[in-house]
Amino acid sequence: MRNQAAVAWVSAIVCFIILMLVTPAIPQSQEYHNFADGREFFGIPNALNVISNFPFLIIGLVGFVLTVYKNYFNLSLPGERWGWSFFFIGVAAVAFGSSYYHLKPDDARLVWDRLPMTVAFTSIIAIFIIERVDARKGTWSIIPLVLVGVISIMYWRFFDDLRPYALVQFVPCIAIPLMAILLPPMYSHSTYWLWAAGFYILAKIEEATDRAIFNFTHHIVSGHTLKHLCAAMVPIFLAIMLAKRVVSEERRSLLQIWRISWSKVKENGRGEENASCSYTTVSVNEKD
């Protein structure tokens, strides 16, 4: 097991080094700071992009309190409390970092927007390792993974190169749904992970179509404001999952569950087909 973990880490580092060598640097485009909706309300510049961060504060604080207070979520492993605490702290901090950035968007303030999001991303990866791979290794990976995220932001800020940060942000988007589908979970209600991933992908689409959505809605709301609201649904779904889930008696991945369900559907379909094609033979007595 130790050898496999060492091989995995070495492989990841080698792939990262090769990627950095063969790909060009990705500078931060200054157009990124030019959001569609710059309206001011109540003396707040870019008001809707600022105010729409408020849900992060609420769900982050609620999630953190329920994680640490009397173990409301019934977390069975010590490392889980640390992982989920880091996650909900990161979510709550997004409200402050993102609001600070949107009051006057520039590269210096963007650091504080991205930093708490990165803490949330990386802690989620650690949580998956704890729950589905190895509890001890996952617990020990929390701090290193968070540090990797912080370093990726510092690298971008000092060298104007987004490649490490892009990996930290987008690798979880691929890894988390795959791990949710393929790796057997400790707990029930794993489909909530997929709902959370779906809302995050939707948020990224809304971010990319910021101005198009603003024009489509006749300047009522922009894509970036909707992005904040959709992204806030991610911790909401995960908090609901934590409240509802129980320890699974049989550890089956979502893929295994889907295969079993599909087999049952096919068997029921065959049964109905056989029933519809069966006939009753009735004897007829002929009379002279």
Coordinates of C-alpha atoms in Angstrom, one line a residue:
M1 CA 0.0 0.0 0.0
R2 CA 2.9 2.4 0.8
N3 CA 4.5 1.6 -2.5
Q4 CA 1.3 2.3 -4.4
A5 CA 0.9 5.6 -2.6
A6 CA 4.6 6.6 -3.3
V7 CA 4.1 5.6 -7.0
A8 CA 1.0 7.7 -7.2
W9 CA 2.7 10.8 -5.7
V10 CA 5.8 10.5 -7.8
S11 CA 3.6 10.0 -10.9
A12 CA 1.6 13.1 -10.1
I13 CA 4.7 15.2 -9.6
V14 CA 6.4 14.0 -12.8
C15 CA 3.2 14.7 -14.8
F16 CA 3.0 18.2 -13.3
I17 CA 6.7 18.9 -14.1
I18 CA 6.2 17.7 -17.7
L19 CA 3.0 19.8 -18.0
M20 CA 4.9 22.9 -16.8
L21 CA 7.7 22.2 -19.3
V22 CA 5.6 21.6 -22.4
T23 CA 2.9 24.1 -22.0
P24 CA 3.2 27.9 -22.2
A25 CA 2.4 30.2 -19.2
I26 CA -1.1 31.4 -18.8
P27 CA -1.2 35.1 -17.7
Q28 CA -4.2 36.5 -16.0
S29 CA -6.3 38.4 -18.5
Q30 CA -7.2 41.9 -17.4
E31 CA -10.5 41.5 -19.2
Y32 CA -11.5 39.1 -16.5
H33 CA -12.1 42.0 -14.2
N34 CA -14.5 43.6 -16.6
F35 CA -17.9 42.2 -15.5
A36 CA -21.1 42.8 -17.3
D37 CA -23.0 44.2 -14.3
G38 CA -21.2 47.2 -12.7
R39 CA -24.3 48.9 -11.3
E40 CA -24.2 50.6 -8.0
F41 CA -26.9 50.2 -5.4
F42 CA -27.0 51.8 -1.9
G43 CA -23.6 53.1 -2.5
I44 CA -22.1 49.6 -3.2
P45 CA -20.2 49.3 -6.5
N46 CA -20.9 46.2 -8.5
A47 CA -23.6 45.6 -6.0
L48 CA -25.2 42.4 -7.1
N49 CA -21.9 40.7 -7.6
V50 CA -21.0 41.7 -4.0
I51 CA -24.4 40.9 -2.3
S52 CA -24.7 37.5 -4.1
N53 CA -21.8 36.3 -1.9
F54 CA -23.9 36.4 1.2
P55 CA -25.2 32.8 0.9
F56 CA -21.7 31.5 1.3
L57 CA -21.4 33.1 4.7
I58 CA -24.6 31.6 5.9
I59 CA -24.1 28.0 4.7
G60 CA -20.4 28.2 5.7
L61 CA -21.1 29.2 9.3
V62 CA -24.1 26.8 9.6
G63 CA -22.0 23.9 8.2
F64 CA -19.0 24.6 10.4
V65 CA -21.2 24.8 13.6
L66 CA -23.0 21.5 12.8
T67 CA -19.6 19.9 12.1
V68 CA -18.0 20.8 15.4
Y69 CA -20.9 21.1 17.7
K70 CA -21.9 17.8 19.3
N71 CA -20.9 16.1 16.0
Y72 CA -24.4 16.8 14.5
F73 CA -23.3 15.2 11.2
N74 CA -22.3 11.9 12.9
L75 CA -18.8 11.9 11.4
S76 CA -17.3 8.6 12.3
L77 CA -13.6 9.3 11.6
P78 CA -11.5 12.0 13.3
G79 CA -10.0 13.3 10.1
E80 CA -13.5 13.9 8.7
R81 CA -14.1 16.7 11.2
W82 CA -10.9 18.4 10.2
G83 CA -11.7 18.0 6.5
W84 CA -15.2 19.3 6.7
S85 CA -14.2 22.1 9.1
F86 CA -11.6 23.4 6.6
F87 CA -14.2 23.1 3.8
F88 CA -16.9 25.1 5.6
I89 CA -14.4 27.7 6.9
G90 CA -13.3 28.1 3.2
V91 CA -16.9 28.5 2.1
A92 CA -17.7 31.1 4.8
A93 CA -14.5 33.0 3.9
V94 CA -15.5 33.1 0.2
A95 CA -18.2 35.6 1.3
F96 CA -15.6 38.1 2.5
G97 CA -12.9 37.4 -0.1
S98 CA -15.2 37.6 -3.1
S99 CA -17.1 40.6 -1.8
Y100 CA -13.8 42.4 -1.2
Y101 CA -12.6 41.6 -4.7
H102 CA -15.9 42.7 -6.4
L103 CA -15.9 46.1 -4.7
K104 CA -12.9 47.0 -6.8
P105 CA -11.8 44.2 -9.1
D106 CA -8.1 43.8 -9.8
D107 CA -5.3 41.2 -9.5
A108 CA -4.3 42.1 -6.0
R109 CA -7.9 41.7 -4.6
L110 CA -8.5 38.6 -6.8
V111 CA -6.0 36.7 -4.5
W112 CA -8.4 37.0 -1.6
D113 CA -11.3 35.9 -3.8
R114 CA -9.4 32.7 -4.9
L115 CA -7.7 31.8 -1.7
P116 CA -10.8 30.6 0.3
M117 CA -12.2 28.8 -2.7
T118 CA -8.9 26.9 -3.0
V119 CA -9.1 25.9 0.6
A120 CA -12.5 24.4 0.0
F121 CA -11.5 22.6 -3.2
T122 CA -8.4 21.0 -1.7
S123 CA -10.1 20.0 1.6
I124 CA -12.8 18.2 -0.5
I125 CA -10.1 16.1 -2.1
A126 CA -8.7 15.2 1.3
I127 CA -12.2 14.2 2.5
F128 CA -12.6 11.8 -0.4
I129 CA -9.3 10.2 0.4
I130 CA -10.4 9.8 4.0
E131 CA -13.8 8.3 3.2
R132 CA -13.0 6.2 0.2
V133 CA -9.2 5.4 0.1
D134 CA -7.5 5.5 3.5
A135 CA -8.6 7.4 6.6
R136 CA -5.1 7.9 8.0
K137 CA -3.5 9.1 4.7
G138 CA -6.5 11.3 4.0
T139 CA -6.2 13.0 7.4
W140 CA -2.5 13.6 6.9
S141 CA -3.1 15.0 3.4
I142 CA -5.4 17.8 4.5
I143 CA -2.7 20.4 5.3
P144 CA -0.4 19.5 2.4
L145 CA -3.3 19.7 -0.1
V146 CA -4.4 23.1 1.3
L147 CA -0.8 24.3 1.1
V148 CA -0.6 23.1 -2.5
G149 CA -3.6 25.3 -3.2
V150 CA -2.2 28.3 -1.5
I151 CA 1.2 27.9 -3.3
S152 CA -0.6 27.7 -6.6
I153 CA -2.2 31.1 -5.9
M154 CA 1.1 32.6 -4.8
Y155 CA 2.8 31.3 -7.9
W156 CA 0.2 33.0 -10.1
R157 CA 0.5 36.2 -8.2
F158 CA 4.3 36.4 -8.4
F159 CA 4.9 34.9 -11.8
D160 CA 1.6 35.8 -13.5
D161 CA 1.0 32.1 -14.5
L162 CA -2.3 30.4 -13.9
R163 CA -1.3 26.9 -14.8
P164 CA -0.8 25.5 -11.2
Y165 CA -4.0 27.3 -10.0
A166 CA -6.0 25.9 -13.0
L167 CA -4.9 22.4 -12.1
V168 CA -6.0 22.9 -8.5
Q169 CA -9.3 24.3 -9.6
F170 CA -10.2 21.9 -12.4
V171 CA -8.7 18.6 -11.3
P172 CA -11.3 18.3 -8.5
C173 CA -14.0 19.0 -11.0
I174 CA -13.0 15.8 -12.8
A175 CA -11.7 13.7 -9.9
I176 CA -14.6 14.2 -7.5
P177 CA -17.4 13.0 -9.8
L178 CA -15.2 10.1 -10.9
M179 CA -14.3 9.1 -7.3
A180 CA -18.0 9.5 -6.4
I181 CA -19.0 7.1 -9.1
L182 CA -16.2 4.5 -9.0
L183 CA -15.0 4.3 -5.4
P184 CA -17.3 2.5 -2.8
P185 CA -18.4 5.0 -0.1
M186 CA -18.6 4.6 3.6
Y187 CA -21.9 6.4 3.6
S188 CA -25.2 6.5 1.8
H189 CA -26.6 9.4 -0.3
S190 CA -23.5 9.6 -2.6
T191 CA -25.6 11.0 -5.4
Y192 CA -25.5 14.4 -3.6
W193 CA -21.9 14.6 -4.7
L194 CA -23.0 14.5 -8.3
W195 CA -25.7 17.2 -7.7
A196 CA -23.0 19.4 -6.1
A197 CA -20.7 18.8 -9.1
G198 CA -23.5 19.6 -11.5
F199 CA -24.2 22.9 -9.9
Y200 CA -20.5 23.8 -9.9
I201 CA -20.3 23.1 -13.6
L202 CA -23.4 25.2 -14.2
A203 CA -21.8 28.0 -12.2
K204 CA -18.7 27.9 -14.4
I205 CA -20.9 28.1 -17.5
E206 CA -22.7 31.1 -16.1
E207 CA -19.4 32.7 -15.3
A208 CA -18.2 32.2 -18.9
T209 CA -21.5 33.7 -20.3
D210 CA -21.6 36.6 -17.9
R211 CA -22.4 39.3 -20.5
A212 CA -24.6 37.1 -22.7
I213 CA -26.9 36.3 -19.7
F214 CA -27.0 40.0 -18.7
N215 CA -28.2 41.0 -22.2
F216 CA -30.6 38.0 -22.4
T217 CA -32.3 39.0 -19.1
H218 CA -32.5 42.7 -20.3
H219 CA -29.9 43.8 -17.7
I220 CA -31.8 42.3 -14.8
V221 CA -29.1 39.9 -13.6
S222 CA -25.7 38.9 -15.0
G223 CA -24.1 35.5 -15.4
H224 CA -21.6 36.2 -12.7
T225 CA -24.2 37.0 -10.1
L226 CA -26.0 33.7 -11.0
K227 CA -22.6 32.0 -10.8
H228 CA -22.3 33.0 -7.2
L229 CA -25.8 31.7 -6.4
C230 CA -25.3 28.4 -8.2
A231 CA -21.8 27.9 -6.6
A232 CA -23.5 28.4 -3.2
M233 CA -25.7 25.4 -3.9
V234 CA -22.6 23.2 -3.8
P235 CA -22.1 23.5 0.0
I236 CA -25.9 23.4 0.5
F237 CA -26.2 20.0 -1.2
L238 CA -23.2 18.7 0.7
A239 CA -24.6 19.9 4.0
I240 CA -27.9 18.2 3.2
M241 CA -26.0 15.0 2.3
L242 CA -24.1 15.1 5.7
A243 CA -27.4 15.5 7.6
K244 CA -29.2 12.7 5.8
R245 CA -26.5 10.0 5.2
V246 CA -25.8 7.0 7.3
V247 CA -23.0 4.4 7.4
S248 CA -23.5 1.9 4.5
E249 CA -23.7 -1.7 5.5
E250 CA -22.6 -2.7 2.1
R251 CA -20.0 -0.6 0.4
R252 CA -21.0 -0.3 -3.2
S253 CA -20.0 2.4 -5.6
L254 CA -22.6 4.3 -7.5
L255 CA -21.5 2.5 -10.7
Q256 CA -22.2 -0.9 -9.0
I257 CA -25.6 0.4 -7.8
W258 CA -26.5 1.6 -11.3
R259 CA -25.5 -1.7 -12.8
I260 CA -27.6 -3.6 -10.3
S261 CA -30.6 -1.3 -10.9
W262 CA -30.2 -1.6 -14.7
S263 CA -30.1 -5.4 -14.4
K264 CA -33.3 -5.3 -12.4
V265 CA -35.0 -3.0 -15.0
K266 CA -34.0 -5.4 -17.8
E267 CA -35.2 -8.4 -15.9
N268 CA -38.6 -6.7 -15.2
G269 CA -38.8 -5.8 -18.9
R270 CA -38.3 -9.4 -19.9
G271 CA -40.8 -10.6 -17.4
E272 CA -43.5 -8.2 -18.8
E273 CA -42.6 -9.2 -22.3
N274 CA -43.0 -12.9 -21.5
A275 CA -46.3 -12.2 -19.7
S276 CA -47.7 -10.2 -22.6
C277 CA -46.8 -13.0 -25.0
S278 CA -48.3 -15.9 -23.0
Y279 CA -51.6 -17.4 -24.2
T280 CA -54.1 -19.7 -22.5
T281 CA -55.1 -22.8 -24.4
V282 CA -58.9 -23.5 -24.3
S283 CA -60.2 -26.8 -25.4
V284 CA -63.2 -26.8 -27.8
N285 CA -65.6 -29.8 -27.9
E286 CA -67.1 -30.3 -31.4
K287 CA -70.7 -31.5 -31.6
D288 CA -72.1 -33.3 -34.5

